[in-house]
Amino acid sequence: MSIKLHDVWAMPQAAITEARLLLTLGADPSCLYEDEYGQKVLLDRINNGSVCPKCASKFEEFLKYAGVIYEEMCEQTPINIVRGRKCSSGVLPLCLDGGGMRGLVSVVCLLFASKRIMGDESLVNYFDWLIGTSTGSMLALSTANGRTLSECFYLYWNMKRQIFLEGSTMSRNYSFTRPFGAALDEEQDVLFKDAARASSAAPTYFEPFAYQDRKFVDGSFVANYPLNILFKECDSFSKHNNRIKLAGVVSIGTGEPAQSERKYKSGTTLKAKAKNMAHVTTLILEQVVGQDLTAVEMAEERCHAHNIPFIRISPKGINVRIDQIDDGKLMDMIWTTLLWLVDNVHEVDKLAELLFKLLSNPDDRKPRSNTIL
């Protein structure tokens, strides 16, 4: 993969997207720094016109940060735990937010954390429960079905144009009149494809999914965060005298916008009304994918009240629509995610500390040099 990065960098028609993609999946960029190869090739491409000034700045930024990103992600000493061990002090859940194509943010966060903490892509195997809504359910089901995180990345990347089609409308009606059943539904054997379809029937994109005598819409449309589902499930068990002990709670988001500049005034002209209506539409979609952080704050407070470790990783500065399919804009989003992870690597290391505490042998829990702990 590193050799391919070397070759891609010199290709006259190669965009920055290809280089960023390879780095994200673990390509070693050191070849670009040997004898200033990367800088020399970039100058040649700028001079011959194969790289425009706007793109040149992205290539230069890549050279500036690629080495740091790779070092923080792939060149750390893995934590010392018994491989394959499960937590014995309680249930360890992994909650994966919804967010359409922003699910790539979650995949990249897990890839970065897994390679930094474990030295490979095995991180998700150490969680007892995988809880996801909408795009998070697809990621949870994919990993539970044995796909690696890299495979999940390609799954998202390759399927975007098959899922998010142009011209989607809100022309369908939905029924929410069915009452909820008992606190604990009877256990059912449900196919992975049916579970994924039921949790990802996002309004404006898909028809409600019918399973047996029930209709399902996007999981994040009626339950903004899988954290809510986690605690509802725990409460349901408690009501039936089968209390679940949580050893910790790990929540992976799909990113949060840096700031909002939307206005919700109606306006006086037709043009102004239409513009502000677009802001309201965006607000509704953000509620669908859960950018209101109240649920996260409540979950964190609940965990702290019960002395349950709570870890949340969700990069800031992600302002991409859930139905974005443009490769360049998606890769800009992924690049923003990588830079945030490098700047906030201590958040990832909190997860490493929790896993080390829960999964290591007591005799191994001593301070060690040259590790992330």
CSV table of C-alpha atoms in Angstrom, one decimal:
chain,number,residue,atom,x,y,z
A,1,MET,CA,0.0,0.0,0.0
A,2,SER,CA,2.9,2.3,0.7
A,3,ILE,CA,4.4,1.6,-2.7
A,4,LYS,CA,1.1,2.5,-4.2
A,5,LEU,CA,1.1,5.8,-2.4
A,6,HIS,CA,4.5,6.5,-3.8
A,7,ASP,CA,3.2,5.8,-7.3
A,8,VAL,CA,-0.1,7.7,-6.9
A,9,TRP,CA,1.7,10.8,-5.7
A,10,ALA,CA,3.5,11.0,-9.1
A,11,MET,CA,0.5,10.3,-11.3
A,12,PRO,CA,-0.3,13.4,-13.4
A,13,GLN,CA,-4.1,13.0,-13.0
A,14,ALA,CA,-4.1,11.7,-9.4
A,15,ALA,CA,-6.2,13.8,-7.0
A,16,ILE,CA,-5.5,14.3,-3.3
A,17,THR,CA,-8.4,12.0,-2.6
A,18,GLU,CA,-6.4,8.9,-3.6
A,19,ALA,CA,-3.4,9.8,-1.3
A,20,ARG,CA,-5.7,10.6,1.6
A,21,LEU,CA,-7.6,7.3,1.1
A,22,LEU,CA,-4.4,5.3,1.2
A,23,LEU,CA,-3.2,7.0,4.3
A,24,THR,CA,-6.5,6.5,6.0
A,25,LEU,CA,-6.3,2.7,5.5
A,26,GLY,CA,-2.7,2.6,6.8
A,27,ALA,CA,-0.3,3.4,4.0
A,28,ASP,CA,3.1,4.5,5.3
A,29,PRO,CA,3.9,8.0,3.9
A,30,SER,CA,7.6,7.8,4.8
A,31,CYS,CA,8.5,7.3,1.1
A,32,LEU,CA,7.3,10.8,0.4
A,33,TYR,CA,9.8,12.3,2.8
A,34,GLU,CA,12.9,10.4,1.5
A,35,ASP,CA,15.1,12.9,-0.3
A,36,GLU,CA,12.1,15.3,-0.3
A,37,TYR,CA,10.5,13.1,-3.0
A,38,GLY,CA,7.0,14.3,-2.2
A,39,GLN,CA,7.8,18.0,-2.3
A,40,LYS,CA,9.9,17.7,-5.5
A,41,VAL,CA,7.1,15.8,-7.3
A,42,LEU,CA,4.5,18.2,-6.1
A,43,LEU,CA,6.5,21.2,-7.5
A,44,ASP,CA,6.9,19.5,-10.8
A,45,ARG,CA,3.1,18.9,-11.0
A,46,ILE,CA,2.4,22.5,-10.1
A,47,ASN,CA,4.8,23.7,-12.7
A,48,ASN,CA,3.4,21.5,-15.5
A,49,GLY,CA,-0.2,22.4,-14.6
A,50,SER,CA,-1.4,19.0,-13.5
A,51,VAL,CA,-2.2,20.4,-10.0
A,52,CYS,CA,-4.2,23.7,-9.7
A,53,PRO,CA,-3.3,26.2,-7.0
A,54,LYS,CA,-6.4,25.3,-4.9
A,55,CYS,CA,-5.5,21.6,-5.0
A,56,ALA,CA,-1.8,22.3,-4.4
A,57,SER,CA,-2.6,23.6,-0.9
A,58,LYS,CA,-4.3,20.3,-0.1
A,59,PHE,CA,-1.2,18.4,-1.3
A,60,GLU,CA,1.0,20.6,0.8
A,61,GLU,CA,-1.2,20.1,3.8
A,62,PHE,CA,-1.0,16.3,3.2
A,63,LEU,CA,2.8,16.4,3.3
A,64,LYS,CA,2.7,18.5,6.5
A,65,TYR,CA,0.5,16.2,8.5
A,66,ALA,CA,0.6,12.7,6.9
A,67,GLY,CA,3.7,11.7,8.9
A,68,VAL,CA,2.2,12.8,12.1
A,69,ILE,CA,-1.1,11.0,11.4
A,70,TYR,CA,0.6,7.8,10.5
A,71,GLU,CA,2.8,7.9,13.6
A,72,GLU,CA,-0.1,8.5,16.0
A,73,MET,CA,-2.2,5.9,14.3
A,74,CYS,CA,0.2,3.1,13.4
A,75,GLU,CA,3.5,3.5,15.3
A,76,GLN,CA,2.4,3.2,18.9
A,77,THR,CA,3.1,0.2,21.1
A,78,PRO,CA,-0.2,-1.8,21.5
A,79,ILE,CA,-1.6,-2.2,25.0
A,80,ASN,CA,-0.6,-5.4,26.8
A,81,ILE,CA,-3.8,-7.5,27.1
A,82,VAL,CA,-4.7,-11.1,26.7
A,83,ARG,CA,-5.8,-11.4,23.1
A,84,GLY,CA,-9.4,-12.6,22.7
A,85,ARG,CA,-10.3,-12.0,26.3
A,86,LYS,CA,-13.7,-10.6,27.1
A,87,CYS,CA,-14.5,-8.3,30.0
A,88,SER,CA,-15.3,-10.3,33.2
A,89,SER,CA,-16.4,-7.3,35.4
A,90,GLY,CA,-19.6,-6.5,33.4
A,91,VAL,CA,-21.0,-5.8,29.9
A,92,LEU,CA,-18.9,-3.5,27.7
A,93,PRO,CA,-21.1,-1.9,25.0
A,94,LEU,CA,-20.1,0.0,21.9
A,95,CYS,CA,-22.7,2.6,20.7
A,96,LEU,CA,-22.6,3.8,17.1
A,97,ASP,CA,-24.5,6.9,16.1
A,98,GLY,CA,-26.5,7.4,12.9
A,99,GLY,CA,-25.7,9.9,10.3
A,100,GLY,CA,-25.9,8.6,6.7
A,101,MET,CA,-22.6,8.9,4.9
A,102,ARG,CA,-21.1,10.5,8.0
A,103,GLY,CA,-20.9,6.9,9.1
A,104,LEU,CA,-17.4,7.1,7.5
A,105,VAL,CA,-16.4,9.3,10.4
A,106,SER,CA,-17.3,6.5,12.8
A,107,VAL,CA,-15.4,3.9,10.7
A,108,VAL,CA,-12.3,6.2,10.6
A,109,CYS,CA,-12.4,6.8,14.3
A,110,LEU,CA,-12.6,3.1,15.0
A,111,LEU,CA,-9.8,2.4,12.5
A,112,PHE,CA,-7.5,5.0,14.1
A,113,ALA,CA,-8.3,3.8,17.6
A,114,SER,CA,-7.9,0.2,16.8
A,115,LYS,CA,-4.5,0.5,15.1
A,116,ARG,CA,-3.3,2.9,17.8
A,117,ILE,CA,-4.5,0.7,20.7
A,118,MET,CA,-4.4,-2.8,19.4
A,119,GLY,CA,-1.9,-2.6,16.5
A,120,ASP,CA,-4.5,-4.1,14.2
A,121,GLU,CA,-8.2,-3.9,13.4
A,122,SER,CA,-9.5,-6.1,16.2
A,123,LEU,CA,-10.8,-3.4,18.6
A,124,VAL,CA,-14.6,-4.1,18.0
A,125,ASN,CA,-14.1,-7.8,19.0
A,126,TYR,CA,-13.6,-6.8,22.6
A,127,PHE,CA,-17.0,-5.3,23.1
A,128,ASP,CA,-19.9,-7.4,24.3
A,129,TRP,CA,-22.7,-5.4,22.8
A,130,LEU,CA,-22.8,-3.5,19.5
A,131,ILE,CA,-25.6,-1.0,19.5
A,132,GLY,CA,-26.3,1.2,16.5
A,133,THR,CA,-29.1,3.2,14.9
A,134,SER,CA,-29.4,4.0,11.2
A,135,THR,CA,-25.9,4.0,9.6
A,136,GLY,CA,-24.6,2.9,13.0
A,137,SER,CA,-26.7,-0.3,12.8
A,138,MET,CA,-25.1,-1.1,9.4
A,139,LEU,CA,-21.6,-0.7,10.9
A,140,ALA,CA,-22.5,-2.8,14.0
A,141,LEU,CA,-24.0,-5.6,11.9
A,142,SER,CA,-21.1,-5.6,9.4
A,143,THR,CA,-18.5,-6.0,12.2
A,144,ALA,CA,-20.6,-8.5,14.0
A,145,ASN,CA,-20.8,-10.5,10.8
A,146,GLY,CA,-17.0,-10.7,10.6
A,147,ARG,CA,-16.1,-7.7,8.3
A,148,THR,CA,-12.9,-5.9,9.2
A,149,LEU,CA,-13.0,-2.1,9.7
A,150,SER,CA,-11.2,-1.6,6.3
A,151,GLU,CA,-13.9,-3.7,4.7
A,152,CYS,CA,-16.5,-1.6,6.4
A,153,PHE,CA,-14.8,1.6,5.0
A,154,TYR,CA,-14.9,0.2,1.5
A,155,LEU,CA,-18.5,-0.9,2.0
A,156,TYR,CA,-19.6,2.7,2.8
A,157,TRP,CA,-17.4,4.2,0.1
A,158,ASN,CA,-18.6,2.0,-2.7
A,159,MET,CA,-22.3,1.9,-1.9
A,160,LYS,CA,-23.0,5.6,-1.5
A,161,ARG,CA,-24.3,6.2,-5.1
A,162,GLN,CA,-26.5,3.1,-4.8
A,163,ILE,CA,-28.2,4.4,-1.6
A,164,PHE,CA,-28.3,8.2,-1.8
A,165,LEU,CA,-29.9,9.0,-5.2
A,166,GLU,CA,-30.6,12.4,-6.6
A,167,GLY,CA,-34.2,13.7,-6.4
A,168,SER,CA,-35.2,12.1,-3.1
A,169,THR,CA,-38.4,13.7,-1.8
A,170,MET,CA,-40.6,13.7,1.3
A,171,SER,CA,-43.6,12.5,-0.7
A,172,ARG,CA,-44.4,9.5,1.5
A,173,ASN,CA,-46.6,9.2,4.6
A,174,TYR,CA,-45.6,7.3,7.7
A,175,SER,CA,-47.6,5.6,10.4
A,176,PHE,CA,-46.5,6.0,14.0
A,177,THR,CA,-49.8,5.0,15.5
A,178,ARG,CA,-48.9,1.5,16.6
A,179,PRO,CA,-48.4,1.3,20.4
A,180,PHE,CA,-45.2,0.0,21.8
A,181,GLY,CA,-45.3,-3.6,23.2
A,182,ALA,CA,-44.1,-5.0,26.4
A,183,ALA,CA,-40.8,-3.9,28.0
A,184,LEU,CA,-39.1,-7.0,26.8
A,185,ASP,CA,-40.2,-8.4,23.4
A,186,GLU,CA,-40.0,-12.0,22.8
A,187,GLU,CA,-36.7,-13.1,21.4
A,188,GLN,CA,-36.8,-13.4,17.6
A,189,ASP,CA,-34.4,-14.8,15.0
A,190,VAL,CA,-34.0,-11.8,12.6
A,191,LEU,CA,-31.8,-11.9,9.5
A,192,PHE,CA,-28.9,-9.3,9.5
A,193,LYS,CA,-30.3,-7.8,6.3
A,194,ASP,CA,-33.7,-7.3,7.8
A,195,ALA,CA,-32.3,-5.7,11.0
A,196,ALA,CA,-30.1,-3.3,8.9
A,197,ARG,CA,-33.0,-2.4,6.6
A,198,ALA,CA,-35.3,-1.8,9.6
A,199,SER,CA,-32.9,0.5,11.4
A,200,SER,CA,-31.8,2.4,8.2
A,201,ALA,CA,-35.2,3.3,6.6
A,202,ALA,CA,-34.3,7.0,6.7
A,203,PRO,CA,-37.2,9.3,5.8
A,204,THR,CA,-36.8,11.1,2.4
A,205,TYR,CA,-34.6,8.2,1.2
A,206,PHE,CA,-36.3,4.9,1.8
A,207,GLU,CA,-39.8,3.5,2.3
A,208,PRO,CA,-40.7,2.3,5.8
A,209,PHE,CA,-39.6,-1.3,6.2
A,210,ALA,CA,-42.3,-3.9,7.0
A,211,TYR,CA,-41.3,-6.9,9.1
A,212,GLN,CA,-44.0,-9.3,10.2
A,213,ASP,CA,-46.9,-7.0,11.3
A,214,ARG,CA,-44.7,-4.0,12.2
A,215,LYS,CA,-43.3,-1.0,10.2
A,216,PHE,CA,-39.9,0.5,10.9
A,217,VAL,CA,-38.3,3.8,10.0
A,218,ASP,CA,-34.8,5.0,10.5
A,219,GLY,CA,-33.5,4.1,14.0
A,220,SER,CA,-32.2,7.6,14.6
A,221,PHE,CA,-35.5,9.2,13.6
A,222,VAL,CA,-37.3,7.9,16.7
A,223,ALA,CA,-34.2,7.3,18.9
A,224,ASN,CA,-31.6,10.0,18.2
A,225,TYR,CA,-28.8,8.1,19.9
A,226,PRO,CA,-28.1,4.4,20.5
A,227,LEU,CA,-27.2,5.4,24.0
A,228,ASN,CA,-30.9,5.8,24.7
A,229,ILE,CA,-31.5,2.2,23.4
A,230,LEU,CA,-28.7,0.9,25.6
A,231,PHE,CA,-30.1,2.3,28.8
A,232,LYS,CA,-33.7,1.3,27.8
A,233,GLU,CA,-32.5,-2.2,27.4
A,234,CYS,CA,-30.7,-2.2,30.7
A,235,ASP,CA,-33.7,-0.8,32.5
A,236,SER,CA,-35.9,-3.5,30.8
A,237,PHE,CA,-33.6,-6.2,32.2
A,238,SER,CA,-33.7,-4.6,35.7
A,239,LYS,CA,-37.5,-4.5,35.7
A,240,HIS,CA,-37.4,-8.3,35.3
A,241,ASN,CA,-34.9,-8.8,38.1
A,242,ASN,CA,-32.0,-9.5,35.7
A,243,ARG,CA,-29.8,-6.5,36.3
A,244,ILE,CA,-27.1,-5.7,33.8
A,245,LYS,CA,-23.8,-4.4,35.1
A,246,LEU,CA,-22.0,-2.1,32.7
A,247,ALA,CA,-18.3,-2.1,32.9
A,248,GLY,CA,-18.1,1.0,30.8
A,249,VAL,CA,-19.9,2.8,27.9
A,250,VAL,CA,-18.1,3.7,24.7
A,251,SER,CA,-19.9,6.0,22.2
A,252,ILE,CA,-18.6,6.7,18.7
A,253,GLY,CA,-20.3,9.7,16.9
A,254,THR,CA,-20.5,10.7,13.3
A,255,GLY,CA,-19.1,14.1,13.9
A,256,GLU,CA,-20.5,17.4,15.0
A,257,PRO,CA,-20.6,20.8,13.2
A,258,ALA,CA,-18.2,23.4,14.4
A,259,GLN,CA,-20.9,26.0,14.6
A,260,SER,CA,-24.3,26.9,13.2
A,261,GLU,CA,-25.2,29.9,11.2
A,262,ARG,CA,-28.8,29.0,10.4
A,263,LYS,CA,-31.6,31.5,10.7
A,264,TYR,CA,-35.2,30.5,11.3
A,265,LYS,CA,-37.0,33.8,10.5
A,266,SER,CA,-39.7,33.5,7.8
A,267,GLY,CA,-38.5,36.4,5.7
A,268,THR,CA,-40.6,38.9,3.7
A,269,THR,CA,-39.8,37.8,0.1
A,270,LEU,CA,-40.4,34.5,-1.5
A,271,LYS,CA,-36.7,34.0,-2.0
A,272,ALA,CA,-36.0,34.7,1.7
A,273,LYS,CA,-38.7,32.3,2.7
A,274,ALA,CA,-37.3,29.6,0.6
A,275,LYS,CA,-33.8,30.2,1.9
A,276,ASN,CA,-34.8,30.0,5.5
A,277,MET,CA,-37.0,27.0,4.9
A,278,ALA,CA,-33.9,25.2,3.8
A,279,HIS,CA,-32.4,26.0,7.2
A,280,VAL,CA,-35.4,24.5,8.9
A,281,THR,CA,-35.1,21.4,6.7
A,282,THR,CA,-31.4,21.1,7.7
A,283,LEU,CA,-32.4,21.4,11.4
A,284,ILE,CA,-35.0,18.6,11.0
A,285,LEU,CA,-32.4,16.3,9.3
A,286,GLU,CA,-29.9,17.1,12.1
A,287,GLN,CA,-32.5,16.0,14.6
A,288,VAL,CA,-32.9,12.8,12.6
A,289,VAL,CA,-29.2,12.0,12.8
A,290,GLY,CA,-28.9,13.2,16.4
A,291,GLN,CA,-26.8,16.4,16.5
A,292,ASP,CA,-28.7,17.5,19.5
A,293,LEU,CA,-26.2,16.5,22.2
A,294,THR,CA,-28.7,16.5,25.1
A,295,ALA,CA,-28.9,12.7,24.9
A,296,VAL,CA,-25.2,12.3,25.2
A,297,GLU,CA,-25.0,14.7,28.1
A,298,MET,CA,-27.8,12.8,29.9
A,299,ALA,CA,-26.0,9.4,29.2
A,300,GLU,CA,-22.7,10.8,30.5
A,301,GLU,CA,-24.4,12.1,33.7
A,302,ARG,CA,-26.1,8.8,34.3
A,303,CYS,CA,-22.8,6.9,33.9
A,304,HIS,CA,-21.0,9.2,36.3
A,305,ALA,CA,-23.8,8.9,38.8
A,306,HIS,CA,-23.3,5.1,38.8
A,307,ASN,CA,-19.5,5.3,38.6
A,308,ILE,CA,-19.5,3.8,35.1
A,309,PRO,CA,-16.7,4.9,32.8
A,310,PHE,CA,-18.0,6.9,29.8
A,311,ILE,CA,-16.0,7.6,26.7
A,312,ARG,CA,-17.3,9.6,23.7
A,313,ILE,CA,-15.4,10.1,20.5
A,314,SER,CA,-17.0,12.4,18.0
A,315,PRO,CA,-14.9,14.8,15.9
A,316,LYS,CA,-15.8,18.5,15.7
A,317,GLY,CA,-16.0,20.5,12.5
A,318,ILE,CA,-18.0,17.9,10.5
A,319,ASN,CA,-20.4,20.0,8.4
A,320,VAL,CA,-21.2,17.4,5.7
A,321,ARG,CA,-24.8,16.4,4.8
A,322,ILE,CA,-25.9,12.8,5.5
A,323,ASP,CA,-26.6,12.2,1.8
A,324,GLN,CA,-23.3,13.6,0.5
A,325,ILE,CA,-21.8,11.4,-2.3
A,326,ASP,CA,-19.1,13.6,-3.7
A,327,ASP,CA,-15.8,11.8,-3.3
A,328,GLY,CA,-13.8,15.1,-2.7
A,329,LYS,CA,-16.2,16.4,-0.1
A,330,LEU,CA,-16.3,13.1,1.7
A,331,MET,CA,-12.5,12.8,1.7
A,332,ASP,CA,-12.3,16.4,3.1
A,333,MET,CA,-14.6,15.2,5.9
A,334,ILE,CA,-12.3,12.2,6.5
A,335,TRP,CA,-9.2,14.4,6.5
A,336,THR,CA,-10.9,16.7,9.1
A,337,THR,CA,-11.6,13.6,11.2
A,338,LEU,CA,-8.0,12.5,11.1
A,339,LEU,CA,-6.7,15.9,12.0
A,340,TRP,CA,-9.1,16.1,14.9
A,341,LEU,CA,-8.1,12.6,16.1
A,342,VAL,CA,-4.4,13.7,16.1
A,343,ASP,CA,-5.2,16.9,18.0
A,344,ASN,CA,-7.4,15.0,20.5
A,345,VAL,CA,-5.5,11.7,20.7
A,346,HIS,CA,-5.9,11.8,24.5
A,347,GLU,CA,-9.6,11.0,23.9
A,348,VAL,CA,-8.5,7.8,22.2
A,349,ASP,CA,-6.1,7.0,24.9
A,350,LYS,CA,-8.9,7.1,27.5
A,351,LEU,CA,-10.4,4.2,25.6
A,352,ALA,CA,-7.0,2.4,25.8
A,353,GLU,CA,-6.8,3.0,29.5
A,354,LEU,CA,-10.3,1.6,30.0
A,355,LEU,CA,-9.6,-1.5,27.9
A,356,PHE,CA,-6.2,-2.1,29.7
A,357,LYS,CA,-8.0,-1.9,33.1
A,358,LEU,CA,-10.7,-4.3,32.1
A,359,LEU,CA,-8.9,-6.8,29.9
A,360,SER,CA,-5.3,-7.1,31.2
A,361,ASN,CA,-3.9,-9.4,33.8
A,362,PRO,CA,-3.5,-7.7,37.2
A,363,ASP,CA,0.2,-8.4,37.2
A,364,ASP,CA,0.6,-6.5,33.9
A,365,ARG,CA,-1.0,-3.3,35.3
A,366,LYS,CA,2.3,-1.5,35.8
A,367,PRO,CA,3.5,1.8,34.2
A,368,ARG,CA,5.6,1.0,31.1
A,369,SER,CA,7.7,3.2,28.9
A,370,ASN,CA,7.2,3.6,25.1
A,371,THR,CA,3.5,3.0,25.3
A,372,ILE,CA,0.4,5.2,24.9
A,373,LEU,CA,-0.6,4.5,28.5
